[in-house]
Amino acid sequence: MDQPEDPGSSTGLRLAVARELLLAALEELSQEQLKRFRHKLRDVGPDRRSIPWGRLERADAVDLAEQLAQFYGPEPALEVARKTLKRADARDVAAQLKEQRLRRLGLGSAALLSVSDYKKKYREHVLQLHARVKERNARSVKITKRFTKLLIAPESAAPEEEALGPAEEPEPGRARRSDTHTFNRLFRGDEDGRRPLTVVLQGPAGIGKTMAAKKILYDWAAGKLYQGQVDFAFFMPCGELLERPGTRSLADLILDQCPDSGAPVPQMLAQPQRLLFILDGADELPALEGPEAAPCTDPFEAASGARVLGGLLSKALLPTALLLVTTRAAAPGRLQGRLCSPQCAEVRGFSDKDKKKYFYKFFQDERRAERAYRFVKENETLFALCFVPFVCWIVCTVLRQQLELGRDLSRTSKTTTSVYLLFIASVLSSAPVADGPRVQGDLRNLCRLAREGVLGRRAQFAEKQLEQLELRGSKVQTLFLSKKELPGVLETEVTYQFIDQSFQEFLAALSYLLEDEGVPRTAAGGVGTLLRGDAQPHSHLVLTTRFLFGLLSAERMRDIERHFGCVVSERVKQEALRWVQGQGQGCPGVAPEVTEETKGLEDPEEPEEEEEEGEEPNYPLELLYCLYETQEDAFVRQALCRLPELALQGVRLCRMDVAVLSYCVRCCPAGQALRLISCRLVAAQEKKKKSLGKRLQASLGGSSSSRGTTKQLPASLLHPLFQTMTDPLCGLTSLTLSHCKVPDAVCRDLSEALRAAPALTELGLLHNRLSEAGLRMLSEGLAWPQCRVQTVRVQLPSSQQGLQYLVGMLRQSPALTTLDLSGCQLPAPMVTYLCAVLQHQGCGLQTLRLTSVELSEQSLQELQAVRRAKPDLVIAHPVLDGHPESPKELVSTF
């Protein structure tokens, strides 16, 4: 008998597949057919070589499959079985076996092209297949003409924080434009020569991740990427694969992408280190339970799409293969446990320069492109939104239609929600007036389909579902759904999906406002179902919820009534309001208090490093995004009334985050507090500006005066927030920055705000990294005659010379009554200076808190003297109060 093959070898793999195919075919036979098959098998061997009857007489299907494979070898065994099945009157099973053999093993070793020959054929196939991409309106364009470079920032480019001095701003990762050089860098080895096997491209909906992934595949096929590293690259759309019925192996999925069934799939899989799998939309992978939880480990095992994709992600399947994974920004934390040592890169969309390029590529007519671009550039908010390619496409589509019809471009709105809504209204406005009621009904049904899909995590819809809703062949189907043909078991399966996932989420939100009051609720449930589902940190309903709030503004509700001819109920708005107010009870919007006793947070750098992991989306910030989308001050103010405070923890703030936060702060009711804890306060784009500022300062001689330095600093990331605090309608009374690195530019802008903020009465600076210049600027703001701050809490991680400016400010501050220096290190000379200032006639301080501050005997005596001189001044310190908790800690000998 032949020696058993090594299962890891190419022949061993083919033998395993042959056994699997033989067993599947034999298990299809009835007992009578199996008996006939055994008898016919005695005399069909090639060259008159047959399996001895003693081995066949009592063999069941499992034994027969094993005997055939071992006796004849993989390909001959399958051929013998096929012919014998035909002679045993099992022609349908013989045909199935032939088809599966072609799919799994190709045409046999004699007819197969070698892997090296097939590489060229496969690359040509990929180039032809992906040379053109469908626009979302089904227009086909060349990928090289439509693709506009995106900004991609590798996570590994983040700075080493320890190398920075206390006054330095962190150097953010440098975003690079997505050319072939940037794409090649994704799998570049580190300083130790270790190359990442998994790269994650993350970014928000519509940012261009899928287009970038397809461009990478196209550039690889064109010979521009990963030369000498990747022999075959495969594009795996996770959403489509998850929704396919039945089971398929990874080998099946690979064969689906090949130009013919003669692909040498086993030979390809024999060198997994030469393969690249592009998993698009991996955030759609569900969390598996039970038997399905075990990832697939065999590339020839037929399994569910979730198990096969899960095996690739976790490296249980082909551990040495390269993976390029795209996912929404909130999802990497959820995928973290399934990924093996991933290297992440953030897709940041278009730069301002590339926005202009996109407009010119889209319009092609230079005059119209210039007019449209100029209009959007002048609308600051709309221009900012266009960093997202899908939003940019919508804006261009709307503007093109308005230009063609000679309409006023100023109708284009400024929030994402309003842009999407205007897009639908503009596209549907081309329908004849007589068809209006039918189109409105179809739109309702389309929104219902979108809602059922979002709640059920489904992006593919069968023709039967469209027929049930009377959408097949309708205008809305043509405009908003794209048709896809997927290979099925017996025939091609036709499915439909929305032109973009974010668009499906928008229509799902719109469905709640298009409901008729008198009509019973659909199976998908009312708005409460959506909002209750979105209470989970990793919810897939986040974007739908944000769109819902955007549609609830009075202006958007009027637009819906005008465009779609329906009366929008206030019920949905009231439910949403109650939901926001309910977040104040037990409250995901409130972060834990940070005090000097808090352990593990003494170093403000540590939380930033923890935050880099992106374990979960920041729920309080997402709530503020929802309120921002309404752009309705009264609603936001009413919603915030029940929230005790706004608290963001561990957020890498970007400019859009600050715009959202600023808007909500402007709407704050009286008495509101804001806390930023362990947040990064520097924008990713500030690196070049900082370098330029340094060069200018050097050329001017590096003036050391506080005013000269202040004038040279560019506006900080938080400048819009601090400006908002000076708004007469802003009710923010308390601001706390805790465990943050606070650059000088932030200190300068906050100092300016302290001089004019009408409601701010309390400022907390807890365990932050502050430079001497930063403390000086803050002290100048607190000393300003119009400053209304009454309480200042300062906790510094180490003794800092800049405290002298804060202490000196006490002689001039008109409103300050309480200074809390608990937890600070106060050397004896600093206490002596503090005592002198406290006795100054201009000092109006009423309370000085020094809890947990170590003081020398001399310092304690000086403070006692101040107490006697100013009996109305409360100085809180355990030793001075006569009940020290730990005298050894609170009395220093220096």
mmCIF file of N, CA and C in Angstrom, residues 189-243:
data_model
loop_
_atom_site.group_PDB
_atom_site.id
_atom_site.type_symbol
_atom_site.label_atom_id
_atom_site.label_comp_id
_atom_site.label_asym_id
_atom_site.label_seq_id
_atom_site.Cartn_x
_atom_site.Cartn_y
_atom_site.Cartn_z
ATOM 1 N N GLY A 189 8.391 46.708 6.474
ATOM 2 C CA GLY A 189 8.898 46.209 7.744
ATOM 3 C C GLY A 189 9.285 47.341 8.682
ATOM 4 N N ASP A 190 9.319 47.041 9.994
ATOM 5 C CA ASP A 190 9.729 48.031 10.979
ATOM 6 C C ASP A 190 11.250 48.091 11.061
ATOM 7 N N GLU A 191 11.761 48.795 12.087
ATOM 8 C CA GLU A 191 13.214 48.963 12.185
ATOM 9 C C GLU A 191 13.931 47.640 12.438
ATOM 10 N N ASP A 192 13.201 46.647 12.951
ATOM 11 C CA ASP A 192 13.798 45.327 13.175
ATOM 12 C C ASP A 192 13.612 44.397 11.983
ATOM 13 N N GLY A 193 13.021 44.928 10.890
ATOM 14 C CA GLY A 193 12.825 44.123 9.697
ATOM 15 C C GLY A 193 11.586 43.265 9.718
ATOM 16 N N ARG A 194 10.737 43.392 10.750
ATOM 17 C CA ARG A 194 9.518 42.586 10.840
ATOM 18 C C ARG A 194 8.405 43.236 10.022
ATOM 19 N N ARG A 195 7.862 42.469 9.097
ATOM 20 C CA ARG A 195 6.816 42.990 8.215
ATOM 21 C C ARG A 195 5.448 42.631 8.781
ATOM 22 N N PRO A 196 4.513 43.590 8.875
ATOM 23 C CA PRO A 196 3.170 43.250 9.372
ATOM 24 C C PRO A 196 2.455 42.340 8.380
ATOM 25 N N LEU A 197 1.743 41.355 8.904
ATOM 26 C CA LEU A 197 0.959 40.456 8.053
ATOM 27 C C LEU A 197 -0.485 40.914 7.933
ATOM 28 N N THR A 198 -0.917 41.794 8.844
ATOM 29 C CA THR A 198 -2.283 42.330 8.804
ATOM 30 C C THR A 198 -2.221 43.849 8.883
ATOM 31 N N VAL A 199 -2.808 44.523 7.902
ATOM 32 C CA VAL A 199 -2.912 45.984 7.899
ATOM 33 C C VAL A 199 -4.386 46.349 7.896
ATOM 34 N N VAL A 200 -4.770 47.253 8.797
ATOM 35 C CA VAL A 200 -6.167 47.674 8.918
ATOM 36 C C VAL A 200 -6.298 49.115 8.435
ATOM 37 N N LEU A 201 -7.137 49.332 7.411
ATOM 38 C CA LEU A 201 -7.486 50.685 6.961
ATOM 39 C C LEU A 201 -8.809 51.050 7.613
ATOM 40 N N GLN A 202 -8.800 52.033 8.496
ATOM 41 C CA GLN A 202 -10.015 52.398 9.203
ATOM 42 C C GLN A 202 -10.411 53.833 8.887
ATOM 43 N N GLY A 203 -11.705 54.098 8.962
ATOM 44 C CA GLY A 203 -12.211 55.430 8.692
ATOM 45 C C GLY A 203 -13.734 55.419 8.712
ATOM 46 N N PRO A 204 -14.361 56.594 8.787
ATOM 47 C CA PRO A 204 -15.830 56.661 8.866
ATOM 48 C C PRO A 204 -16.495 56.238 7.562
ATOM 49 N N ALA A 205 -17.817 56.122 7.612
ATOM 50 C CA ALA A 205 -18.592 55.709 6.444
ATOM 51 C C ALA A 205 -18.395 56.692 5.299
ATOM 52 N N GLY A 206 -18.232 56.153 4.086
ATOM 53 C CA GLY A 206 -18.134 56.994 2.897
ATOM 54 C C GLY A 206 -16.797 57.644 2.681
ATOM 55 N N ILE A 207 -15.785 57.317 3.494
ATOM 56 C CA ILE A 207 -14.500 58.018 3.424
ATOM 57 C C ILE A 207 -13.644 57.535 2.264
ATOM 58 N N GLY A 208 -14.023 56.404 1.646
ATOM 59 C CA GLY A 208 -13.286 55.934 0.472
ATOM 60 C C GLY A 208 -12.437 54.702 0.709
ATOM 61 N N LYS A 209 -12.746 53.947 1.775
ATOM 62 C CA LYS A 209 -11.942 52.757 2.097
ATOM 63 C C LYS A 209 -12.061 51.700 0.997
ATOM 64 N N THR A 210 -13.298 51.455 0.532
ATOM 65 C CA THR A 210 -13.507 50.431 -0.492
ATOM 66 C C THR A 210 -12.830 50.820 -1.797
ATOM 67 N N MET A 211 -12.966 52.077 -2.194
ATOM 68 C CA MET A 211 -12.326 52.535 -3.428
ATOM 69 C C MET A 211 -10.811 52.418 -3.313
ATOM 70 N N ALA A 212 -10.259 52.771 -2.136
ATOM 71 C CA ALA A 212 -8.808 52.643 -1.937
ATOM 72 C C ALA A 212 -8.380 51.181 -2.032
ATOM 73 N N ALA A 213 -9.191 50.277 -1.453
ATOM 74 C CA ALA A 213 -8.857 48.852 -1.500
ATOM 75 C C ALA A 213 -8.884 48.331 -2.938
ATOM 76 N N LYS A 214 -9.877 48.769 -3.723
ATOM 77 C CA LYS A 214 -9.954 48.337 -5.126
ATOM 78 C C LYS A 214 -8.804 48.918 -5.944
ATOM 79 N N LYS A 215 -8.403 50.137 -5.611
ATOM 80 C CA LYS A 215 -7.270 50.740 -6.318
ATOM 81 C C LYS A 215 -5.976 49.992 -5.994
ATOM 82 N N ILE A 216 -5.842 49.530 -4.758
ATOM 83 C CA ILE A 216 -4.673 48.728 -4.379
ATOM 84 C C ILE A 216 -4.651 47.443 -5.202
ATOM 85 N N LEU A 217 -5.810 46.777 -5.324
ATOM 86 C CA LEU A 217 -5.888 45.548 -6.121
ATOM 87 C C LEU A 217 -5.529 45.831 -7.577
ATOM 88 N N TYR A 218 -6.065 46.930 -8.123
ATOM 89 C CA TYR A 218 -5.801 47.278 -9.514
ATOM 90 C C TYR A 218 -4.317 47.599 -9.728
ATOM 91 N N ASP A 219 -3.742 48.360 -8.809
ATOM 92 C CA ASP A 219 -2.326 48.720 -8.954
ATOM 93 C C ASP A 219 -1.421 47.499 -8.799
ATOM 94 N N TRP A 220 -1.829 46.543 -7.948
ATOM 95 C CA TRP A 220 -1.046 45.308 -7.850
ATOM 96 C C TRP A 220 -1.065 44.569 -9.196
ATOM 97 N N ALA A 221 -2.258 44.455 -9.802
ATOM 98 C CA ALA A 221 -2.373 43.749 -11.080
ATOM 99 C C ALA A 221 -1.592 44.461 -12.177
ATOM 100 N N ALA A 222 -1.468 45.792 -12.062
ATOM 101 C CA ALA A 222 -0.733 46.568 -13.057
ATOM 102 C C ALA A 222 0.778 46.514 -12.829
ATOM 103 N N GLY A 223 1.193 45.813 -11.788
ATOM 104 C CA GLY A 223 2.623 45.667 -11.530
ATOM 105 C C GLY A 223 3.242 46.808 -10.760
ATOM 106 N N LYS A 224 2.412 47.642 -10.097
ATOM 107 C CA LYS A 224 2.936 48.802 -9.373
ATOM 108 C C LYS A 224 3.118 48.546 -7.884
ATOM 109 N N LEU A 225 2.507 47.501 -7.349
ATOM 110 C CA LEU A 225 2.541 47.270 -5.908
ATOM 111 C C LEU A 225 3.012 45.857 -5.574
ATOM 112 N N TYR A 226 3.753 45.762 -4.477
ATOM 113 C CA TYR A 226 4.120 44.495 -3.838
ATOM 114 C C TYR A 226 4.808 43.525 -4.798
ATOM 115 N N GLN A 227 5.611 44.080 -5.692
ATOM 116 C CA GLN A 227 6.343 43.224 -6.625
ATOM 117 C C GLN A 227 7.353 42.362 -5.859
ATOM 118 N N GLY A 228 7.417 41.088 -6.217
ATOM 119 C CA GLY A 228 8.304 40.169 -5.533
ATOM 120 C C GLY A 228 7.770 39.696 -4.198
ATOM 121 N N GLN A 229 6.602 40.202 -3.775
ATOM 122 C CA GLN A 229 6.015 39.810 -2.495
ATOM 123 C C GLN A 229 4.712 39.029 -2.663
ATOM 124 N N VAL A 230 3.856 39.476 -3.604
ATOM 125 C CA VAL A 230 2.511 38.913 -3.744
ATOM 126 C C VAL A 230 2.340 38.337 -5.143
ATOM 127 N N ASP A 231 1.981 37.046 -5.212
ATOM 128 C CA ASP A 231 1.709 36.398 -6.502
ATOM 129 C C ASP A 231 0.239 36.527 -6.899
ATOM 130 N N PHE A 232 -0.664 36.449 -5.908
ATOM 131 C CA PHE A 232 -2.101 36.529 -6.171
ATOM 132 C C PHE A 232 -2.762 37.382 -5.098
ATOM 133 N N ALA A 233 -3.666 38.265 -5.523
ATOM 134 C CA ALA A 233 -4.412 39.113 -4.594
ATOM 135 C C ALA A 233 -5.903 38.905 -4.847
ATOM 136 N N PHE A 234 -6.679 38.809 -3.764
ATOM 137 C CA PHE A 234 -8.100 38.503 -3.886
ATOM 138 C C PHE A 234 -8.917 39.523 -3.084
ATOM 139 N N PHE A 235 -9.985 40.027 -3.701
ATOM 140 C CA PHE A 235 -10.858 41.020 -3.061
ATOM 141 C C PHE A 235 -12.056 40.296 -2.461
ATOM 142 N N MET A 236 -12.236 40.387 -1.148
ATOM 143 C CA MET A 236 -13.309 39.687 -0.439
ATOM 144 C C MET A 236 -14.288 40.694 0.169
ATOM 145 N N PRO A 237 -15.435 40.978 -0.489
ATOM 146 C CA PRO A 237 -16.428 41.884 0.106
ATOM 147 C C PRO A 237 -17.180 41.163 1.223
ATOM 148 N N CYS A 238 -16.871 41.489 2.465
ATOM 149 C CA CYS A 238 -17.387 40.722 3.602
ATOM 150 C C CYS A 238 -18.916 40.701 3.645
ATOM 151 N N GLY A 239 -19.553 41.860 3.390
ATOM 152 C CA GLY A 239 -21.014 41.915 3.451
ATOM 153 C C GLY A 239 -21.666 40.913 2.510
ATOM 154 N N GLU A 240 -21.187 40.855 1.269
ATOM 155 C CA GLU A 240 -21.752 39.929 0.285
ATOM 156 C C GLU A 240 -21.506 38.480 0.690
ATOM 157 N N LEU A 241 -20.300 38.181 1.130
ATOM 158 C CA LEU A 241 -19.964 36.796 1.463
ATOM 159 C C LEU A 241 -20.747 36.306 2.672
ATOM 160 N N LEU A 242 -21.023 37.203 3.619
ATOM 161 C CA LEU A 242 -21.778 36.803 4.809
ATOM 162 C C LEU A 242 -23.229 36.487 4.477
ATOM 163 N N GLU A 243 -23.759 37.121 3.435
ATOM 164 C CA GLU A 243 -25.165 36.940 3.114
ATOM 165 C C GLU A 243 -25.414 35.822 2.105
#
